[in-house]
PDB file of C-alpha atoms in Angstrom:
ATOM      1  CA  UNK A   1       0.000   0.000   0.000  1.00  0.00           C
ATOM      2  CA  UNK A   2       1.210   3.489  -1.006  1.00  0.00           C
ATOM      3  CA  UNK A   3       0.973   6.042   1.762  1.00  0.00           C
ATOM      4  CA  UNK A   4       0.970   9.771   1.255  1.00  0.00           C
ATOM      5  CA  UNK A   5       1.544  11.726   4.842  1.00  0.00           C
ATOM      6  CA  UNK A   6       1.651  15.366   4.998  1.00  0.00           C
ATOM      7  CA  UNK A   7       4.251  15.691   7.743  1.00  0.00           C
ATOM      8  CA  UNK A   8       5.949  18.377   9.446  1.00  0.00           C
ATOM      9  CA  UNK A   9       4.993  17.380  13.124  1.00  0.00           C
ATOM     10  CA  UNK A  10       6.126  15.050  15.907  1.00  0.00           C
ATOM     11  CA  UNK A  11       3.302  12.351  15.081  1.00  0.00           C
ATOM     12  CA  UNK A  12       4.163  12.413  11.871  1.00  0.00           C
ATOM     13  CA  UNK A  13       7.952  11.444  12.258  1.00  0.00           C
ATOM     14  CA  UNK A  14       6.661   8.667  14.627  1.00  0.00           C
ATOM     15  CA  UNK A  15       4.130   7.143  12.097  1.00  0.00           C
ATOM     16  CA  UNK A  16       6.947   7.041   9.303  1.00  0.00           C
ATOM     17  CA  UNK A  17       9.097   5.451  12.091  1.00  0.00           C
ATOM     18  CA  UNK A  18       6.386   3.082  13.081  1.00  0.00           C
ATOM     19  CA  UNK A  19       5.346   1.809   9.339  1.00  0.00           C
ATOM     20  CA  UNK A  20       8.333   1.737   8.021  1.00  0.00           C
ATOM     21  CA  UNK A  21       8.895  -1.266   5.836  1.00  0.00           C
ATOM     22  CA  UNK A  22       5.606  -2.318   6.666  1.00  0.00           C
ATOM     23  CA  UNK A  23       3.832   0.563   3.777  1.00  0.00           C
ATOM     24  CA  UNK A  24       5.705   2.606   1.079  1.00  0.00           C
ATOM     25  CA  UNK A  25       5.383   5.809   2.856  1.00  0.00           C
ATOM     26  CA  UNK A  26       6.616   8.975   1.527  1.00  0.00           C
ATOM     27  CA  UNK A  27       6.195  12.091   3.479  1.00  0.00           C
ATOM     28  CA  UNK A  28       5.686  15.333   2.608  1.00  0.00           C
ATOM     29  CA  UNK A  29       7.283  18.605   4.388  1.00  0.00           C
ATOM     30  CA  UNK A  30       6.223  22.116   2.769  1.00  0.00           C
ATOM     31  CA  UNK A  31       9.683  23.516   3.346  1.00  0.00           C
ATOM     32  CA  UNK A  32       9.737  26.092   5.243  1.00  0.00           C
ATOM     33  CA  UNK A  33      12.715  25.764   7.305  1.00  0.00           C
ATOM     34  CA  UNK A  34      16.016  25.030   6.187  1.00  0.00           C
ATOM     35  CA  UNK A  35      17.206  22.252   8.296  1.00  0.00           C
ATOM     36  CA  UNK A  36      13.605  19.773   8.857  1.00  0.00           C
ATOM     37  CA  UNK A  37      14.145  16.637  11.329  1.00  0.00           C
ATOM     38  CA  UNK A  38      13.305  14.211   8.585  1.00  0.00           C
ATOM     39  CA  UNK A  39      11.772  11.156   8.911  1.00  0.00           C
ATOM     40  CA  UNK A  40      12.020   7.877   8.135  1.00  0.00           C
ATOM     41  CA  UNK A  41      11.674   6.330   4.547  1.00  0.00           C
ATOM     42  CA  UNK A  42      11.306   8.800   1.771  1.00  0.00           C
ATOM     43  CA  UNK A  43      10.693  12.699   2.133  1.00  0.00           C
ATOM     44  CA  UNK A  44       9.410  15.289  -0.666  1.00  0.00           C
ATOM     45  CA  UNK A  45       9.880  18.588  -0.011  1.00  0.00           C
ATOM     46  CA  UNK A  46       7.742  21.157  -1.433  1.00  0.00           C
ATOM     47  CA  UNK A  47       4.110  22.438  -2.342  1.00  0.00           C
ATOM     48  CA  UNK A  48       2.048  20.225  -4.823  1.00  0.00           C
ATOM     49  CA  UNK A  49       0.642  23.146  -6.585  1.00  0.00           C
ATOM     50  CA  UNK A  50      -3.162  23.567  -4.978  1.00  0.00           C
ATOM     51  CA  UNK A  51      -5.829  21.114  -5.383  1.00  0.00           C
ATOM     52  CA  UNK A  52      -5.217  20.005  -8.869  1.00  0.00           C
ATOM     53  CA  UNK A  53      -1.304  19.718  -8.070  1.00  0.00           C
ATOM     54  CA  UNK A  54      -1.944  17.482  -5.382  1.00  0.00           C
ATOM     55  CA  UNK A  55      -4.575  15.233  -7.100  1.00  0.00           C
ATOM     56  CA  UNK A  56      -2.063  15.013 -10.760  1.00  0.00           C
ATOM     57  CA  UNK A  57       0.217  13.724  -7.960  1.00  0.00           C
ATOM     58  CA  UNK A  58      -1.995  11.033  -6.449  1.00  0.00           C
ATOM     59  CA  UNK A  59      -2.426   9.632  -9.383  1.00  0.00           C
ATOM     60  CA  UNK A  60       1.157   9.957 -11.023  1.00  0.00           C
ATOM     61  CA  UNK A  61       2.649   8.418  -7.808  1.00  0.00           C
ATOM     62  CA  UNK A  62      -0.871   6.147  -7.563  1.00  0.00           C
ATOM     63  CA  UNK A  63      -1.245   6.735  -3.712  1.00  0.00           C
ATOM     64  CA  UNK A  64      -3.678   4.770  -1.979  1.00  0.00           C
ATOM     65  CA  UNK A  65      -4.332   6.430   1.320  1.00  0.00           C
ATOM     66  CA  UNK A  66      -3.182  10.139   2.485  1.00  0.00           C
ATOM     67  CA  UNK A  67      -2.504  10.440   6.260  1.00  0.00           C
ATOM     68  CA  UNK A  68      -2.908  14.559   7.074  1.00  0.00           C
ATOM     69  CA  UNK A  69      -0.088  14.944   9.658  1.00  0.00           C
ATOM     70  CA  UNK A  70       0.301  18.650   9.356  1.00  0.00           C
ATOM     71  CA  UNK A  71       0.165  21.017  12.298  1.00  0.00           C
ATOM     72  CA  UNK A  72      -2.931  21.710  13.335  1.00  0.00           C
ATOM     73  CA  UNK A  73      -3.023  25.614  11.908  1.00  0.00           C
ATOM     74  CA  UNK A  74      -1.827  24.185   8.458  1.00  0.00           C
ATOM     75  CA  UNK A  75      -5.123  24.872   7.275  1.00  0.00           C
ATOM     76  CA  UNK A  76      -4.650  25.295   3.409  1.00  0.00           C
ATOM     77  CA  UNK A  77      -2.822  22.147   2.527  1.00  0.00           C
ATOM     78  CA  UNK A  78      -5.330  20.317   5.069  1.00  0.00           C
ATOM     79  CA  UNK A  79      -8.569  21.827   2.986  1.00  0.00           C
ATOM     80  CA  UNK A  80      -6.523  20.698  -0.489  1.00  0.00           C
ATOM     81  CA  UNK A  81      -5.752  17.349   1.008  1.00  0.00           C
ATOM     82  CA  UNK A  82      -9.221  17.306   1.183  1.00  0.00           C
ATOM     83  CA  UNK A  83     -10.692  18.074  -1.394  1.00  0.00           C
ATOM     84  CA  UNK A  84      -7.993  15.879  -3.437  1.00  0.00           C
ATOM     85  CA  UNK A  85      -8.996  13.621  -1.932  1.00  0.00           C
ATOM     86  CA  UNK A  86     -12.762  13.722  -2.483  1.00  0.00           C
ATOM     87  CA  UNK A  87     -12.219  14.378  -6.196  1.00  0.00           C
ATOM     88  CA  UNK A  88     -10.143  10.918  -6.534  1.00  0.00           C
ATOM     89  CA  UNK A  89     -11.892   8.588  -4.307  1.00  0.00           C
ATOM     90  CA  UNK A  90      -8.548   8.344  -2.056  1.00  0.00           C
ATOM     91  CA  UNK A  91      -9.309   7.249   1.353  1.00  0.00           C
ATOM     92  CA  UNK A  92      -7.769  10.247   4.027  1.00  0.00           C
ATOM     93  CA  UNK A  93      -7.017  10.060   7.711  1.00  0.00           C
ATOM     94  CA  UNK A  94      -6.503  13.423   9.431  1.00  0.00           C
ATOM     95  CA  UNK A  95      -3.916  13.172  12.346  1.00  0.00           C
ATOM     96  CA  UNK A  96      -4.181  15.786  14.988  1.00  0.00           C
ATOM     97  CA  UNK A  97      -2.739  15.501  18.693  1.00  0.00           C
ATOM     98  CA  UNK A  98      -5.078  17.290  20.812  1.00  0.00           C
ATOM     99  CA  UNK A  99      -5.165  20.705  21.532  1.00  0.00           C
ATOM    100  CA  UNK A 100      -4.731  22.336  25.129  1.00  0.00           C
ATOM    101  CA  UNK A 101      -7.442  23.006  28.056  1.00  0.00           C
ATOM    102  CA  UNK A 102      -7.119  25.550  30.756  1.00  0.00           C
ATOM    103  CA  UNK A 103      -6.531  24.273  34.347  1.00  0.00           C
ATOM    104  CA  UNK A 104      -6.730  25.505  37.858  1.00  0.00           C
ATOM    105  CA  UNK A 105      -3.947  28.395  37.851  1.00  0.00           C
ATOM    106  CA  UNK A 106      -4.240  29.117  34.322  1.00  0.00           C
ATOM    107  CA  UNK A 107      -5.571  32.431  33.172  1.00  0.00           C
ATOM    108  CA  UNK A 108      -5.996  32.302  29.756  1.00  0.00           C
ATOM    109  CA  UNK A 109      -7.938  34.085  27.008  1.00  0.00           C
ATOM    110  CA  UNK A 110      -8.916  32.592  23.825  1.00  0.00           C
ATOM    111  CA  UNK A 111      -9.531  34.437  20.458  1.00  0.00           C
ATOM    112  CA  UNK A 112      -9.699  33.331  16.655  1.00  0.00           C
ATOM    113  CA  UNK A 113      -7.473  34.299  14.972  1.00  0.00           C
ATOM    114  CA  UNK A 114      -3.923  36.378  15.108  1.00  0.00           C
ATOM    115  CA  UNK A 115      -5.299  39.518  13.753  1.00  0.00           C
ATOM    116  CA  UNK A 116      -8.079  39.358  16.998  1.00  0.00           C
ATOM    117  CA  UNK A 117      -4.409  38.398  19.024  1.00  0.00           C
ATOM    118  CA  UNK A 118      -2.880  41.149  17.706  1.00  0.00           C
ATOM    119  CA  UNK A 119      -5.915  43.691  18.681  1.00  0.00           C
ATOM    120  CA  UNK A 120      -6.537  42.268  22.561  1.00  0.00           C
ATOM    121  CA  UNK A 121      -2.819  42.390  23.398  1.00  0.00           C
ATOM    122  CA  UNK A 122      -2.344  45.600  24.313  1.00  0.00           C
ATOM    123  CA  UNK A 123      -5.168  45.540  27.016  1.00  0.00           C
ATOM    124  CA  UNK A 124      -3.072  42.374  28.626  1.00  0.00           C
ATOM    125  CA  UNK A 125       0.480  43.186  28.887  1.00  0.00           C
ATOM    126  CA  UNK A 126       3.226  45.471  26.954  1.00  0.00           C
ATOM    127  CA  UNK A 127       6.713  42.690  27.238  1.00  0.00           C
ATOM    128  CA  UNK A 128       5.355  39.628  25.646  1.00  0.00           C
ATOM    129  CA  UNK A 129       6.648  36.053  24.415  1.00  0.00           C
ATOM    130  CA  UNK A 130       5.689  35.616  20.708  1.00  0.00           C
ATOM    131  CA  UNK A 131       5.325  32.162  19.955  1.00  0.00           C
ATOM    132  CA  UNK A 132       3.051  32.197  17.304  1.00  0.00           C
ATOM    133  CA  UNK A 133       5.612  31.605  14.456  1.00  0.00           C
ATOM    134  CA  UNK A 134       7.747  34.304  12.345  1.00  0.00           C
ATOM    135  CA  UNK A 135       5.373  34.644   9.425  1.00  0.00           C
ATOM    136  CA  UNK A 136       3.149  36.474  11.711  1.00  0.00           C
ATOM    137  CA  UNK A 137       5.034  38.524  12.730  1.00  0.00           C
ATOM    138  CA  UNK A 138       3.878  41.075  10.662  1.00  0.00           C
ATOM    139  CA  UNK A 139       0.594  41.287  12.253  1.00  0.00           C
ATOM    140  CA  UNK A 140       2.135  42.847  15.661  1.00  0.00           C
ATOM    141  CA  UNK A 141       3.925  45.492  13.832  1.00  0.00           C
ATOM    142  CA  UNK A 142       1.969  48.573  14.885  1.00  0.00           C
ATOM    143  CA  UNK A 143       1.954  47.724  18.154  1.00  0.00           C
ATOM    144  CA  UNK A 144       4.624  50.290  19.036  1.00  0.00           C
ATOM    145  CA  UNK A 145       3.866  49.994  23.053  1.00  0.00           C
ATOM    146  CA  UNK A 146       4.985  46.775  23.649  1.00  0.00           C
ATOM    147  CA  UNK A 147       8.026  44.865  23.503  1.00  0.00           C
ATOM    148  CA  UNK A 148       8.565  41.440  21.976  1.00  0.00           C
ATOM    149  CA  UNK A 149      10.342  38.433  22.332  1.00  0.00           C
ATOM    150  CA  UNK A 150       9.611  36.275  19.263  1.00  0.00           C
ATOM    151  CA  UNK A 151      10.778  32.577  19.319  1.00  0.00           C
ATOM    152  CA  UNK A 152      10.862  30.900  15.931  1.00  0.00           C
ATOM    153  CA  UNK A 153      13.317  27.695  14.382  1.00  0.00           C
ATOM    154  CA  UNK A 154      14.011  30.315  11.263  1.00  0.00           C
ATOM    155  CA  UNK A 155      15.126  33.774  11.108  1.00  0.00           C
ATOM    156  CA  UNK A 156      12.014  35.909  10.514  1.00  0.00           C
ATOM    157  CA  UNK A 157      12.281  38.930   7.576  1.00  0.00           C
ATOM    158  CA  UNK A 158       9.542  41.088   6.164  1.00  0.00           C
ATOM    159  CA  UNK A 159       7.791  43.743   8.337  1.00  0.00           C
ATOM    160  CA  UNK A 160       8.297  43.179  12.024  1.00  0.00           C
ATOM    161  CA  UNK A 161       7.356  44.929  15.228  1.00  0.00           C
ATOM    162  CA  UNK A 162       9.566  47.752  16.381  1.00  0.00           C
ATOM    163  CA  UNK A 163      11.222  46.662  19.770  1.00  0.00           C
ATOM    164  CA  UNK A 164      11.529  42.964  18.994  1.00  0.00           C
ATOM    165  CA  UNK A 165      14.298  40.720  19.811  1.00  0.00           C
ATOM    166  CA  UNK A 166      14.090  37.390  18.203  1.00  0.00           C
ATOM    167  CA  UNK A 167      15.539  34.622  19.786  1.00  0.00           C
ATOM    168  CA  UNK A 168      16.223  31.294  17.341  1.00  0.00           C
ATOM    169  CA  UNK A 169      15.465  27.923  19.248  1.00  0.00           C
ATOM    170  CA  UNK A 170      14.103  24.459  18.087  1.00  0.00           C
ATOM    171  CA  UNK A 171      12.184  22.566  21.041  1.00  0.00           C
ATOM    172  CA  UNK A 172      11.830  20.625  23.162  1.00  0.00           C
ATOM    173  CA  UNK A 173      12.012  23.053  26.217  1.00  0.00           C
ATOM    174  CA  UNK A 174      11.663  22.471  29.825  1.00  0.00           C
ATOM    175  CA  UNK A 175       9.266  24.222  32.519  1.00  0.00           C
ATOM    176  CA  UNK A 176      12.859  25.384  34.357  1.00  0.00           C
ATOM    177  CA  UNK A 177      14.307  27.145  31.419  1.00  0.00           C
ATOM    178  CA  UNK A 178      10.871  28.332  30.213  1.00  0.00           C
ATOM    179  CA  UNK A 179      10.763  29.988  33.667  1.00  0.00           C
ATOM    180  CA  UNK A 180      14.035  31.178  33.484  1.00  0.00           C
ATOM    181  CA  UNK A 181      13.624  32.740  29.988  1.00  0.00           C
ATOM    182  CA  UNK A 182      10.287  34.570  31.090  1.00  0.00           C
ATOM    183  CA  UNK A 183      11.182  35.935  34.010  1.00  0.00           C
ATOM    184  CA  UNK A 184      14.843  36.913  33.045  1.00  0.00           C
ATOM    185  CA  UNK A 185      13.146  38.918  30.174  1.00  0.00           C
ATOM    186  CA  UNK A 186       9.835  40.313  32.510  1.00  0.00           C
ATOM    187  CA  UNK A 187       7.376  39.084  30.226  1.00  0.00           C
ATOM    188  CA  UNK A 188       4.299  39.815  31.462  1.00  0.00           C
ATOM    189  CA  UNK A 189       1.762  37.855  28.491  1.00  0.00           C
ATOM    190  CA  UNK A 190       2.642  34.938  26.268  1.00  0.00           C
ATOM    191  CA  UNK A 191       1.032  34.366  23.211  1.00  0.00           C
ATOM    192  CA  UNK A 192       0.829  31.295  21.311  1.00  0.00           C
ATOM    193  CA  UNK A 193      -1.405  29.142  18.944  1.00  0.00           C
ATOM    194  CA  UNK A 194      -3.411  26.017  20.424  1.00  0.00           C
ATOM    195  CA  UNK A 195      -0.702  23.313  18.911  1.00  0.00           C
ATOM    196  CA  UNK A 196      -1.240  21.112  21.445  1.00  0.00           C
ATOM    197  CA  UNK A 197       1.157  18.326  23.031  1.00  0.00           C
ATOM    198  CA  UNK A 198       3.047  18.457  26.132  1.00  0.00           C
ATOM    199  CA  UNK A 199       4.046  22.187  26.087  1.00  0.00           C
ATOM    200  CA  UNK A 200       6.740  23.578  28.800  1.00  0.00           C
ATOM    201  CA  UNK A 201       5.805  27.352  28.268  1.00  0.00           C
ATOM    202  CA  UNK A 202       2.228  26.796  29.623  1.00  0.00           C
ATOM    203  CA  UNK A 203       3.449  25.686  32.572  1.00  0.00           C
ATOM    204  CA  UNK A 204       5.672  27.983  33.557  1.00  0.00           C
ATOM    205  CA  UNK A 205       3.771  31.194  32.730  1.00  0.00           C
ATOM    206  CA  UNK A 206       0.796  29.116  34.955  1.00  0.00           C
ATOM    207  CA  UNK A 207       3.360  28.972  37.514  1.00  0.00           C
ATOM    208  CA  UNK A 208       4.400  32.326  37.334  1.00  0.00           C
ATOM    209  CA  UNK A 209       0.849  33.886  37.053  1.00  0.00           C
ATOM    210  CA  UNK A 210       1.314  35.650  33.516  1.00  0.00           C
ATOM    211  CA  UNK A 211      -1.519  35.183  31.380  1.00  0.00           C
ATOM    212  CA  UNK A 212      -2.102  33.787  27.907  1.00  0.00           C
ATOM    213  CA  UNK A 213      -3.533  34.713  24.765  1.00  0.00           C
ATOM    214  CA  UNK A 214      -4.008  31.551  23.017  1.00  0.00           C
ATOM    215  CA  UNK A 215      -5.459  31.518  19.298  1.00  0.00           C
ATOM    216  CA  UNK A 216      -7.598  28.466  18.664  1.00  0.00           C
ATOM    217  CA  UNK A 217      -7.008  26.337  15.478  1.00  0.00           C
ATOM    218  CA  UNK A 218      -8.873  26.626  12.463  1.00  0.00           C
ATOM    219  CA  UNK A 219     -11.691  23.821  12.132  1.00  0.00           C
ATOM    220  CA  UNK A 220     -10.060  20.848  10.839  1.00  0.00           C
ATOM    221  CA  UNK A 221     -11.954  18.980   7.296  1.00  0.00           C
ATOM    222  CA  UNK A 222     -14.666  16.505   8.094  1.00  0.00           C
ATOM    223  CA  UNK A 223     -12.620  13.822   7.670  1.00  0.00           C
ATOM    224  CA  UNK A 224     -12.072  10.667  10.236  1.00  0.00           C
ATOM    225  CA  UNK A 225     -10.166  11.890  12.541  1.00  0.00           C
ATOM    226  CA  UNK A 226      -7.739  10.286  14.921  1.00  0.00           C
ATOM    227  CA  UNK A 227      -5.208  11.950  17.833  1.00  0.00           C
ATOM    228  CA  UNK A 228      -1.912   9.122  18.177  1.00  0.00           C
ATOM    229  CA  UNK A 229       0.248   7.757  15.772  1.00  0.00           C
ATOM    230  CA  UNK A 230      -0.221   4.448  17.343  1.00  0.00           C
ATOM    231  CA  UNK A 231      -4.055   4.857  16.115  1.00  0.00           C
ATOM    232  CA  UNK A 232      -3.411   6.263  13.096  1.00  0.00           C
ATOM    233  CA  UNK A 233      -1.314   2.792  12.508  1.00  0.00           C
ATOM    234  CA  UNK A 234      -3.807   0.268  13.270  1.00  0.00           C
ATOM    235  CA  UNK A 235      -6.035   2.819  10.936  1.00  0.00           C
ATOM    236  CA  UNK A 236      -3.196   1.745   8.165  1.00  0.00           C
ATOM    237  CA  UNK A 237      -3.031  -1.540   8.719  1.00  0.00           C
ATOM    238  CA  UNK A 238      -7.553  -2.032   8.322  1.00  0.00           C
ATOM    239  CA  UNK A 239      -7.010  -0.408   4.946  1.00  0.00           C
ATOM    240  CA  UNK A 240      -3.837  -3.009   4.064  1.00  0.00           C
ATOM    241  CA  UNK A 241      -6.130  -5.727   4.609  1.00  0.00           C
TER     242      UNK A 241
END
């Protein structure tokens, strides 16, 4: 069976680990940074070229399945997995770890999107910890009355904010140096997108009582829908037979 999975995340590495040999898998990263962990068995990297792209490549490479591995705010390549998808019959799994809940301690406030982030900031803190990605960056520009501290795996460029220091780091973290690194630099609001998974930087701004403005993902295609690798296998393996 021939396996197309749109990669790019922690589950997705572990599913190519866990099948390989077992399926002709060949992920797909879009890119974007210079230096990807790569996974097992064979890697494209690259966009397919919208809908049509994608579904001239189903059939080229004669996929059977598509596993959607993508983060969970990849939301154009998930809607043209889609709708590839539909158009050839293909049989699609969407992949999604999931996302975060607020607990006792927490004081967090949810919006939509990162323009709607971008407007309720000021009215929650002025030094905050961008984690939200560098092509966003762009958003927080005019927001000349706070200061930023924007974490990202690639150098961002384009329009930024003003008073922004960018500091380049690829995870995991820990709770001790996310405390460390938010109070050494007096942040007093984090922002961040609802990735889910075990996340070090909710913790510690819990602990330390600053508050969060956390964007919620984009609804995901209505597609079956699973939130491990290890059930995205046994998935897999009911189609193989």
């Amino acid at each position: 069976m021939r396996v197309l999975l749109l990669g790019g995340t922690t589950e997705a590495r572990r599913l190519a680990g866990l099948v390989a040999g077992e399926f002709t898998v060949v992920t797909s990263l879009a890119g974007r940074t210079t230096d990807p962990l790569l996974p097992a068995g064979e890697v494209r990297i690259g966009g397919f070229g919208g809908v049509d792209g994608l579904a001239g490549y189903l059939r080229d490479e004669r996929i059977d399945v598509v596993v959607d591995a993508t983060h969970p705010f990849a939301a154009t390549m998930s809607g043209h997995a889609f709708d590839a998808c539909a158009a050839l019959g293909v049989p699609l799994l969407i992949l999604r770890r999931p996302g975060w809940t607020a607990g006792a301690g927490d004081e967090w406030h949810r919006v939509a999107s990162l323009p709607e982030a971008a407007q309720t900031l000021p009215r929650l803190g002025r030094r905050v910890f961008l984690t939200t990605g560098r092509q966003g960056l762009a958003l927080f520009a005019g927001l000349d009355g706070c200061w930023f501290l924007a974490r990202s795996v690639e150098p961002p460029a384009g329009v930024m904010p003003r008073h922004l220091e960018v500091l380049l780091d690829r995870g995991p973290f820990t709770v001790e140096g996310e405390r460390e690194l938010i109070t050494r630099h007096r942040i007093d609001v984090l922002v961040t997108k609802d990735s889910g998974g075990a996340d070090a930087k909710l913790v510690a701004a819990r602990e330390l009582g600053v508050p969060v403005l956390m964007v919620n993902r984009p609804p995901a295609p209505p597609a079956t829908t699973v939130s491990t690798a290890d059930a995205a296998v046994s998935w897999l393996r009911a189609r193989g037979r």
